PDB file of C-alpha atoms in Angstrom:
ATOM      1  CA  UNK A   1      21.443   3.776  17.625  1.00  0.00           C
ATOM      2  CA  UNK A   2      20.775   7.546  18.494  1.00  0.00           C
ATOM      3  CA  UNK A   3      21.567  10.144  15.669  1.00  0.00           C
ATOM      4  CA  UNK A   4      23.649  12.256  17.853  1.00  0.00           C
ATOM      5  CA  UNK A   5      26.623  10.954  20.278  1.00  0.00           C
ATOM      6  CA  UNK A   6      26.252  14.438  22.274  1.00  0.00           C
ATOM      7  CA  UNK A   7      22.708  13.368  23.697  1.00  0.00           C
ATOM      8  CA  UNK A   8      22.306  10.305  25.894  1.00  0.00           C
ATOM      9  CA  UNK A   9      18.624   8.991  25.275  1.00  0.00           C
ATOM     10  CA  UNK A  10      16.340   9.786  27.442  1.00  0.00           C
ATOM     11  CA  UNK A  11      13.356   7.455  28.117  1.00  0.00           C
ATOM     12  CA  UNK A  12      10.298   8.557  30.043  1.00  0.00           C
ATOM     13  CA  UNK A  13       7.489   5.953  30.054  1.00  0.00           C
ATOM     14  CA  UNK A  14       4.230   7.675  31.877  1.00  0.00           C
ATOM     15  CA  UNK A  15       1.590   6.115  33.619  1.00  0.00           C
ATOM     16  CA  UNK A  16      -1.353   5.112  31.780  1.00  0.00           C
ATOM     17  CA  UNK A  17      -4.220   8.013  31.556  1.00  0.00           C
ATOM     18  CA  UNK A  18      -7.420   7.807  33.463  1.00  0.00           C
ATOM     19  CA  UNK A  19     -10.267   8.293  31.673  1.00  0.00           C
ATOM     20  CA  UNK A  20     -12.722  10.624  32.799  1.00  0.00           C
ATOM     21  CA  UNK A  21     -15.790  10.073  30.458  1.00  0.00           C
ATOM     22  CA  UNK A  22     -16.874   7.416  27.976  1.00  0.00           C
ATOM     23  CA  UNK A  23     -16.672   7.854  24.516  1.00  0.00           C
ATOM     24  CA  UNK A  24     -18.326  10.504  23.158  1.00  0.00           C
ATOM     25  CA  UNK A  25     -21.494   9.552  20.955  1.00  0.00           C
ATOM     26  CA  UNK A  26     -19.524   6.315  19.956  1.00  0.00           C
ATOM     27  CA  UNK A  27     -21.860   4.710  17.655  1.00  0.00           C
ATOM     28  CA  UNK A  28     -19.707   2.031  15.991  1.00  0.00           C
ATOM     29  CA  UNK A  29     -22.510  -0.899  15.813  1.00  0.00           C
ATOM     30  CA  UNK A  30     -25.879   0.425  14.999  1.00  0.00           C
ATOM     31  CA  UNK A  31     -28.996  -1.085  13.462  1.00  0.00           C
ATOM     32  CA  UNK A  32     -27.594   0.351  10.150  1.00  0.00           C
ATOM     33  CA  UNK A  33     -24.201  -1.091  10.358  1.00  0.00           C
ATOM     34  CA  UNK A  34     -21.179  -1.542  11.727  1.00  0.00           C
ATOM     35  CA  UNK A  35     -18.063   1.054  11.526  1.00  0.00           C
ATOM     36  CA  UNK A  36     -14.777  -0.431  12.039  1.00  0.00           C
ATOM     37  CA  UNK A  37     -11.405   2.042  12.746  1.00  0.00           C
ATOM     38  CA  UNK A  38      -8.191   0.402  11.246  1.00  0.00           C
ATOM     39  CA  UNK A  39      -5.164   1.061  13.519  1.00  0.00           C
ATOM     40  CA  UNK A  40      -3.262   3.300  10.657  1.00  0.00           C
ATOM     41  CA  UNK A  41      -6.569   5.723  11.211  1.00  0.00           C
ATOM     42  CA  UNK A  42      -5.678   5.881  14.836  1.00  0.00           C
ATOM     43  CA  UNK A  43      -2.116   6.198  14.269  1.00  0.00           C
ATOM     44  CA  UNK A  44      -2.308   9.007  11.660  1.00  0.00           C
ATOM     45  CA  UNK A  45      -4.730  11.014  14.263  1.00  0.00           C
ATOM     46  CA  UNK A  46      -2.215  10.397  17.203  1.00  0.00           C
ATOM     47  CA  UNK A  47       0.652  11.518  14.788  1.00  0.00           C
ATOM     48  CA  UNK A  48      -0.620  14.543  14.207  1.00  0.00           C
ATOM     49  CA  UNK A  49      -2.129  15.576  17.133  1.00  0.00           C
ATOM     50  CA  UNK A  50       1.441  14.836  19.131  1.00  0.00           C
ATOM     51  CA  UNK A  51       3.240  17.027  16.219  1.00  0.00           C
ATOM     52  CA  UNK A  52       0.979  20.091  16.924  1.00  0.00           C
ATOM     53  CA  UNK A  53       2.420  20.421  20.607  1.00  0.00           C
ATOM     54  CA  UNK A  54       5.389  22.866  20.607  1.00  0.00           C
ATOM     55  CA  UNK A  55       8.527  21.291  22.161  1.00  0.00           C
ATOM     56  CA  UNK A  56       8.072  18.294  20.173  1.00  0.00           C
ATOM     57  CA  UNK A  57      10.774  17.919  17.302  1.00  0.00           C
ATOM     58  CA  UNK A  58       9.651  14.952  15.885  1.00  0.00           C
ATOM     59  CA  UNK A  59       7.486  11.664  16.045  1.00  0.00           C
ATOM     60  CA  UNK A  60       9.339   8.603  15.911  1.00  0.00           C
ATOM     61  CA  UNK A  61      13.130   8.427  15.548  1.00  0.00           C
ATOM     62  CA  UNK A  62      16.259   6.098  16.082  1.00  0.00           C
ATOM     63  CA  UNK A  63      15.198   2.466  15.995  1.00  0.00           C
ATOM     64  CA  UNK A  64      11.512   3.612  15.257  1.00  0.00           C
ATOM     65  CA  UNK A  65      12.325   5.353  12.069  1.00  0.00           C
ATOM     66  CA  UNK A  66      14.497   2.251  11.190  1.00  0.00           C
ATOM     67  CA  UNK A  67      11.734   0.080  12.002  1.00  0.00           C
ATOM     68  CA  UNK A  68       9.228   2.550  10.135  1.00  0.00           C
ATOM     69  CA  UNK A  69      11.381   1.979   7.132  1.00  0.00           C
ATOM     70  CA  UNK A  70      10.898  -1.550   7.114  1.00  0.00           C
ATOM     71  CA  UNK A  71       7.136  -1.357   7.882  1.00  0.00           C
ATOM     72  CA  UNK A  72       6.756   0.949   5.162  1.00  0.00           C
ATOM     73  CA  UNK A  73       7.469  -2.016   2.691  1.00  0.00           C
ATOM     74  CA  UNK A  74       4.622  -4.486   4.373  1.00  0.00           C
ATOM     75  CA  UNK A  75       1.455  -4.358   2.781  1.00  0.00           C
ATOM     76  CA  UNK A  76      -0.841  -2.885   4.999  1.00  0.00           C
ATOM     77  CA  UNK A  77       1.044  -1.050   7.603  1.00  0.00           C
ATOM     78  CA  UNK A  78       1.047   2.699   8.267  1.00  0.00           C
ATOM     79  CA  UNK A  79       2.711   5.165   6.332  1.00  0.00           C
ATOM     80  CA  UNK A  80       5.874   7.442   7.190  1.00  0.00           C
ATOM     81  CA  UNK A  81       3.208   9.797   8.494  1.00  0.00           C
ATOM     82  CA  UNK A  82       2.451   7.094  11.257  1.00  0.00           C
ATOM     83  CA  UNK A  83       6.124   5.971  12.117  1.00  0.00           C
ATOM     84  CA  UNK A  84       7.092   5.941  15.877  1.00  0.00           C
ATOM     85  CA  UNK A  85       3.340   5.330  16.824  1.00  0.00           C
ATOM     86  CA  UNK A  86       1.629   2.101  17.440  1.00  0.00           C
ATOM     87  CA  UNK A  87      -1.830   1.680  17.992  1.00  0.00           C
ATOM     88  CA  UNK A  88      -3.987  -0.868  19.429  1.00  0.00           C
ATOM     89  CA  UNK A  89      -7.608  -0.523  18.718  1.00  0.00           C
ATOM     90  CA  UNK A  90     -10.276  -2.508  19.896  1.00  0.00           C
ATOM     91  CA  UNK A  91     -14.250  -2.270  19.336  1.00  0.00           C
ATOM     92  CA  UNK A  92     -14.537   0.648  21.506  1.00  0.00           C
ATOM     93  CA  UNK A  93     -11.006   1.158  22.818  1.00  0.00           C
ATOM     94  CA  UNK A  94      -7.634   2.221  21.674  1.00  0.00           C
ATOM     95  CA  UNK A  95      -4.556   2.156  23.308  1.00  0.00           C
ATOM     96  CA  UNK A  96      -1.456   4.211  21.761  1.00  0.00           C
ATOM     97  CA  UNK A  97       2.359   3.911  22.173  1.00  0.00           C
ATOM     98  CA  UNK A  98       4.551   7.291  21.046  1.00  0.00           C
ATOM     99  CA  UNK A  99       7.902   7.686  20.172  1.00  0.00           C
ATOM    100  CA  UNK A 100       9.079  11.636  20.551  1.00  0.00           C
ATOM    101  CA  UNK A 101      12.426  13.525  20.043  1.00  0.00           C
ATOM    102  CA  UNK A 102      11.919  16.658  22.046  1.00  0.00           C
ATOM    103  CA  UNK A 103      13.582  19.989  21.773  1.00  0.00           C
ATOM    104  CA  UNK A 104      16.660  20.443  24.001  1.00  0.00           C
ATOM    105  CA  UNK A 105      15.534  22.633  27.000  1.00  0.00           C
ATOM    106  CA  UNK A 106      11.877  21.471  26.990  1.00  0.00           C
ATOM    107  CA  UNK A 107      10.344  19.867  30.316  1.00  0.00           C
ATOM    108  CA  UNK A 108      10.110  16.464  29.137  1.00  0.00           C
ATOM    109  CA  UNK A 109       7.085  15.861  31.512  1.00  0.00           C
ATOM    110  CA  UNK A 110       5.300  18.859  30.631  1.00  0.00           C
ATOM    111  CA  UNK A 111       5.244  17.841  26.913  1.00  0.00           C
ATOM    112  CA  UNK A 112       4.625  14.508  27.624  1.00  0.00           C
ATOM    113  CA  UNK A 113       1.626  15.526  29.468  1.00  0.00           C
ATOM    114  CA  UNK A 114       0.401  18.187  26.468  1.00  0.00           C
ATOM    115  CA  UNK A 115       0.708  15.145  23.824  1.00  0.00           C
ATOM    116  CA  UNK A 116      -1.006  13.076  26.117  1.00  0.00           C
ATOM    117  CA  UNK A 117      -3.994  15.411  26.216  1.00  0.00           C
ATOM    118  CA  UNK A 118      -4.294  16.486  22.686  1.00  0.00           C
ATOM    119  CA  UNK A 119      -3.383  12.825  21.360  1.00  0.00           C
ATOM    120  CA  UNK A 120      -6.294  11.810  23.961  1.00  0.00           C
ATOM    121  CA  UNK A 121      -9.113  14.497  22.679  1.00  0.00           C
ATOM    122  CA  UNK A 122      -8.052  14.334  19.117  1.00  0.00           C
ATOM    123  CA  UNK A 123      -8.614  10.537  18.809  1.00  0.00           C
ATOM    124  CA  UNK A 124     -11.734  10.675  20.976  1.00  0.00           C
ATOM    125  CA  UNK A 125     -13.156  13.523  18.998  1.00  0.00           C
ATOM    126  CA  UNK A 126     -12.223  12.256  15.233  1.00  0.00           C
ATOM    127  CA  UNK A 127     -13.051   8.312  15.918  1.00  0.00           C
ATOM    128  CA  UNK A 128     -15.496   8.007  19.025  1.00  0.00           C
ATOM    129  CA  UNK A 129     -12.831   5.294  20.532  1.00  0.00           C
ATOM    130  CA  UNK A 130     -12.046   5.770  24.222  1.00  0.00           C
ATOM    131  CA  UNK A 131      -8.510   6.116  24.544  1.00  0.00           C
ATOM    132  CA  UNK A 132      -7.420   3.785  27.362  1.00  0.00           C
ATOM    133  CA  UNK A 133      -3.557   5.140  27.391  1.00  0.00           C
ATOM    134  CA  UNK A 134      -0.887   6.753  25.424  1.00  0.00           C
ATOM    135  CA  UNK A 135       2.548   5.712  26.807  1.00  0.00           C
ATOM    136  CA  UNK A 136       4.943   8.325  25.589  1.00  0.00           C
ATOM    137  CA  UNK A 137       8.457   7.274  25.083  1.00  0.00           C
ATOM    138  CA  UNK A 138      10.919  10.008  24.672  1.00  0.00           C
ATOM    139  CA  UNK A 139      14.331   8.707  22.770  1.00  0.00           C
ATOM    140  CA  UNK A 140      16.108  11.397  22.500  1.00  0.00           C
ATOM    141  CA  UNK A 141      16.469  15.385  22.940  1.00  0.00           C
ATOM    142  CA  UNK A 142      17.254  17.655  19.686  1.00  0.00           C
ATOM    143  CA  UNK A 143      19.739  20.132  20.446  1.00  0.00           C
ATOM    144  CA  UNK A 144      20.073  23.234  18.524  1.00  0.00           C
ATOM    145  CA  UNK A 145      23.620  22.553  17.420  1.00  0.00           C
ATOM    146  CA  UNK A 146      22.989  19.141  15.971  1.00  0.00           C
ATOM    147  CA  UNK A 147      22.017  20.552  12.116  1.00  0.00           C
ATOM    148  CA  UNK A 148      21.395  23.635  10.497  1.00  0.00           C
ATOM    149  CA  UNK A 149      18.014  21.729   9.710  1.00  0.00           C
ATOM    150  CA  UNK A 150      16.898  23.396   6.410  1.00  0.00           C
ATOM    151  CA  UNK A 151      13.513  22.859   6.779  1.00  0.00           C
ATOM    152  CA  UNK A 152      11.042  22.899  10.010  1.00  0.00           C
ATOM    153  CA  UNK A 153      10.369  19.236  10.977  1.00  0.00           C
ATOM    154  CA  UNK A 154       7.634  19.984  13.096  1.00  0.00           C
ATOM    155  CA  UNK A 155       4.273  21.558  12.304  1.00  0.00           C
ATOM    156  CA  UNK A 156       4.198  25.198  13.145  1.00  0.00           C
TER     157      UNK A 156
ATOM    158  CA  UNK B   1     -37.265  -8.144  -2.007  1.00  0.00           C
ATOM    159  CA  UNK B   2     -35.283  -9.802   0.445  1.00  0.00           C
ATOM    160  CA  UNK B   3     -32.530  -8.377   2.482  1.00  0.00           C
ATOM    161  CA  UNK B   4     -29.826  -9.478   0.125  1.00  0.00           C
ATOM    162  CA  UNK B   5     -31.225  -8.296  -3.133  1.00  0.00           C
ATOM    163  CA  UNK B   6     -29.708  -5.046  -3.206  1.00  0.00           C
ATOM    164  CA  UNK B   7     -26.611  -4.519  -5.266  1.00  0.00           C
ATOM    165  CA  UNK B   8     -26.600  -7.643  -6.493  1.00  0.00           C
ATOM    166  CA  UNK B   9     -25.878  -6.745 -10.270  1.00  0.00           C
ATOM    167  CA  UNK B  10     -22.538  -5.317 -11.602  1.00  0.00           C
ATOM    168  CA  UNK B  11     -24.002  -2.013 -12.544  1.00  0.00           C
ATOM    169  CA  UNK B  12     -25.407  -1.594  -8.980  1.00  0.00           C
ATOM    170  CA  UNK B  13     -21.861  -2.183  -7.473  1.00  0.00           C
ATOM    171  CA  UNK B  14     -20.670   0.410  -9.427  1.00  0.00           C
ATOM    172  CA  UNK B  15     -23.205   2.907  -8.535  1.00  0.00           C
ATOM    173  CA  UNK B  16     -22.748   2.103  -4.933  1.00  0.00           C
ATOM    174  CA  UNK B  17     -18.495   2.800  -5.437  1.00  0.00           C
ATOM    175  CA  UNK B  18     -19.160   5.519  -7.421  1.00  0.00           C
ATOM    176  CA  UNK B  19     -21.341   7.237  -4.931  1.00  0.00           C
ATOM    177  CA  UNK B  20     -19.109   6.454  -1.837  1.00  0.00           C
ATOM    178  CA  UNK B  21     -16.194   7.648  -3.981  1.00  0.00           C
ATOM    179  CA  UNK B  22     -18.222  11.265  -4.085  1.00  0.00           C
ATOM    180  CA  UNK B  23     -18.628  11.938  -0.394  1.00  0.00           C
ATOM    181  CA  UNK B  24     -16.827  14.821   0.728  1.00  0.00           C
ATOM    182  CA  UNK B  25     -15.272  12.724   3.337  1.00  0.00           C
ATOM    183  CA  UNK B  26     -13.800   9.997   1.475  1.00  0.00           C
ATOM    184  CA  UNK B  27     -10.434  10.204  -0.126  1.00  0.00           C
ATOM    185  CA  UNK B  28     -10.783   7.015  -2.183  1.00  0.00           C
ATOM    186  CA  UNK B  29     -12.152   3.204  -1.729  1.00  0.00           C
ATOM    187  CA  UNK B  30     -10.068   1.090   0.137  1.00  0.00           C
ATOM    188  CA  UNK B  31      -9.685  -3.031  -0.201  1.00  0.00           C
ATOM    189  CA  UNK B  32      -8.918  -3.068   3.293  1.00  0.00           C
ATOM    190  CA  UNK B  33      -5.479  -4.551   5.101  1.00  0.00           C
ATOM    191  CA  UNK B  34      -5.292  -7.743   2.142  1.00  0.00           C
ATOM    192  CA  UNK B  35      -7.478  -6.025  -0.691  1.00  0.00           C
ATOM    193  CA  UNK B  36     -10.159  -8.436   0.661  1.00  0.00           C
ATOM    194  CA  UNK B  37     -12.984  -6.165   0.536  1.00  0.00           C
ATOM    195  CA  UNK B  38     -13.874  -6.405  -3.592  1.00  0.00           C
ATOM    196  CA  UNK B  39     -16.242  -7.432  -5.969  1.00  0.00           C
ATOM    197  CA  UNK B  40     -15.136  -9.839  -8.135  1.00  0.00           C
ATOM    198  CA  UNK B  41     -16.611  -9.130 -11.829  1.00  0.00           C
ATOM    199  CA  UNK B  42     -15.885 -10.779 -14.847  1.00  0.00           C
ATOM    200  CA  UNK B  43     -12.278  -8.922 -16.239  1.00  0.00           C
ATOM    201  CA  UNK B  44     -12.371  -6.627 -13.302  1.00  0.00           C
ATOM    202  CA  UNK B  45     -13.113  -5.770  -9.832  1.00  0.00           C
ATOM    203  CA  UNK B  46     -14.361  -3.447  -7.595  1.00  0.00           C
ATOM    204  CA  UNK B  47     -12.509  -2.265  -4.705  1.00  0.00           C
ATOM    205  CA  UNK B  48     -13.978  -1.492  -1.682  1.00  0.00           C
ATOM    206  CA  UNK B  49     -17.412  -2.574  -2.026  1.00  0.00           C
ATOM    207  CA  UNK B  50     -18.632  -6.088  -1.057  1.00  0.00           C
ATOM    208  CA  UNK B  51     -22.057  -7.542  -0.351  1.00  0.00           C
ATOM    209  CA  UNK B  52     -22.659  -9.458   2.555  1.00  0.00           C
ATOM    210  CA  UNK B  53     -25.227 -11.824   3.790  1.00  0.00           C
ATOM    211  CA  UNK B  54     -26.247  -9.340   6.149  1.00  0.00           C
ATOM    212  CA  UNK B  55     -25.481  -6.093   4.538  1.00  0.00           C
ATOM    213  CA  UNK B  56     -22.841  -3.851   2.495  1.00  0.00           C
ATOM    214  CA  UNK B  57     -19.318  -4.044   3.324  1.00  0.00           C
ATOM    215  CA  UNK B  58     -18.051  -0.627   2.327  1.00  0.00           C
ATOM    216  CA  UNK B  59     -14.101   0.176   3.065  1.00  0.00           C
ATOM    217  CA  UNK B  60     -12.805   3.888   2.848  1.00  0.00           C
ATOM    218  CA  UNK B  61      -9.545   5.894   3.236  1.00  0.00           C
ATOM    219  CA  UNK B  62     -11.248   9.224   4.716  1.00  0.00           C
ATOM    220  CA  UNK B  63      -9.894  12.462   4.862  1.00  0.00           C
ATOM    221  CA  UNK B  64      -8.072  14.056   7.763  1.00  0.00           C
ATOM    222  CA  UNK B  65     -10.280  16.562   9.445  1.00  0.00           C
ATOM    223  CA  UNK B  66     -13.505  14.507   9.111  1.00  0.00           C
ATOM    224  CA  UNK B  67     -14.717  12.214  12.296  1.00  0.00           C
ATOM    225  CA  UNK B  68     -14.826   8.594  11.637  1.00  0.00           C
ATOM    226  CA  UNK B  69     -18.615   9.086  12.780  1.00  0.00           C
ATOM    227  CA  UNK B  70     -19.134  11.531   9.822  1.00  0.00           C
ATOM    228  CA  UNK B  71     -17.212   9.443   7.489  1.00  0.00           C
ATOM    229  CA  UNK B  72     -19.408   6.700   8.182  1.00  0.00           C
ATOM    230  CA  UNK B  73     -22.426   8.743   8.274  1.00  0.00           C
ATOM    231  CA  UNK B  74     -21.838  10.158   4.619  1.00  0.00           C
ATOM    232  CA  UNK B  75     -21.075   6.610   3.146  1.00  0.00           C
ATOM    233  CA  UNK B  76     -24.277   5.302   4.920  1.00  0.00           C
ATOM    234  CA  UNK B  77     -26.269   8.202   3.389  1.00  0.00           C
ATOM    235  CA  UNK B  78     -25.093   7.489   0.032  1.00  0.00           C
ATOM    236  CA  UNK B  79     -25.325   3.656   0.123  1.00  0.00           C
ATOM    237  CA  UNK B  80     -28.663   3.737   1.340  1.00  0.00           C
ATOM    238  CA  UNK B  81     -29.907   6.314  -1.303  1.00  0.00           C
ATOM    239  CA  UNK B  82     -29.212   3.336  -3.643  1.00  0.00           C
ATOM    240  CA  UNK B  83     -29.941   0.504  -1.407  1.00  0.00           C
ATOM    241  CA  UNK B  84     -32.526   1.413   1.024  1.00  0.00           C
ATOM    242  CA  UNK B  85     -33.125  -0.948   3.938  1.00  0.00           C
ATOM    243  CA  UNK B  86     -29.603  -2.674   3.885  1.00  0.00           C
ATOM    244  CA  UNK B  87     -27.232  -2.501   6.759  1.00  0.00           C
ATOM    245  CA  UNK B  88     -24.261  -0.544   5.446  1.00  0.00           C
ATOM    246  CA  UNK B  89     -20.782  -1.923   7.044  1.00  0.00           C
ATOM    247  CA  UNK B  90     -18.143   1.073   6.985  1.00  0.00           C
ATOM    248  CA  UNK B  91     -14.492   0.035   7.412  1.00  0.00           C
ATOM    249  CA  UNK B  92     -12.359   3.298   7.975  1.00  0.00           C
ATOM    250  CA  UNK B  93      -8.658   1.617   6.448  1.00  0.00           C
ATOM    251  CA  UNK B  94      -6.717   5.071   6.448  1.00  0.00           C
ATOM    252  CA  UNK B  95      -6.920   8.874   6.822  1.00  0.00           C
ATOM    253  CA  UNK B  96      -5.490  10.681   3.786  1.00  0.00           C
ATOM    254  CA  UNK B  97      -3.891  14.058   5.143  1.00  0.00           C
ATOM    255  CA  UNK B  98      -3.843  17.243   3.417  1.00  0.00           C
ATOM    256  CA  UNK B  99      -0.318  17.014   2.300  1.00  0.00           C
ATOM    257  CA  UNK B 100      -0.607  13.393   1.155  1.00  0.00           C
ATOM    258  CA  UNK B 101      -3.770  14.547  -1.250  1.00  0.00           C
ATOM    259  CA  UNK B 102      -2.051  17.087  -2.648  1.00  0.00           C
ATOM    260  CA  UNK B 103       0.935  14.665  -3.739  1.00  0.00           C
ATOM    261  CA  UNK B 104      -2.091  12.696  -5.340  1.00  0.00           C
ATOM    262  CA  UNK B 105      -3.255  15.531  -6.992  1.00  0.00           C
ATOM    263  CA  UNK B 106      -6.670  17.184  -6.234  1.00  0.00           C
ATOM    264  CA  UNK B 107      -9.503  14.754  -6.153  1.00  0.00           C
ATOM    265  CA  UNK B 108     -12.446  16.301  -4.926  1.00  0.00           C
ATOM    266  CA  UNK B 109     -13.135  18.794  -1.787  1.00  0.00           C
ATOM    267  CA  UNK B 110     -10.851  20.051   0.598  1.00  0.00           C
ATOM    268  CA  UNK B 111     -10.806  18.932   3.895  1.00  0.00           C
ATOM    269  CA  UNK B 112     -11.455  21.476   6.795  1.00  0.00           C
ATOM    270  CA  UNK B 113      -8.516  23.711   7.866  1.00  0.00           C
ATOM    271  CA  UNK B 114      -7.081  22.952  11.042  1.00  0.00           C
TER     272      UNK B 114
END
């Protein structure tokens, strides 16, 4: 399943986040009309936020990428920018599942927490939705020797 | 004027679509998940704008970097200028990242930097 035989897949599913404050300025239903936010919006924001964290080699990976290739062909599903990310979006809340590949040598727990913090602040800031949980699933570790990698795969 | 006498004519739907597409936070109009958001006209359709009994439904793809609140505010401002008093229901279906925008060619203002 994983692209590498030298690393065993590591799965760290961390506990849901306790929400500290309500969604800031969430005026999704007002007298001037409703605002609805599609899953793809939340997925994309979460994907960009996760890639921003140093130590994250890729978002998605393994079976998530394979599923993403199938999902790309389905109408109405998210683009590859959101592969490996599932978002459940309600009227005021959102829950996110992320699949990550991390760099070898990082503290997975610390990276997962940094990803979670950044995902929550990005989604709450950009959508006004309250994030109830961010489940981080680390499914591989990227070794520097695995590939020469001519192009950097993560956000600088 | 009743509440539903807004952009009932075809020209006004076009004007609404044009005004919304011109918002800096809007990358393009969107038809929604199943392209269900559209106004059907003789020979063509206007994607992303639909007149409902309780207002106007507008679905867009926003530009990454703008908050959903800001996208909705800009769309509401644009539509309200053409159809005052009508509730504007805004659906944000997706966000366009900067690299996706450049792949499609420039289409207006740039999103703010990271």
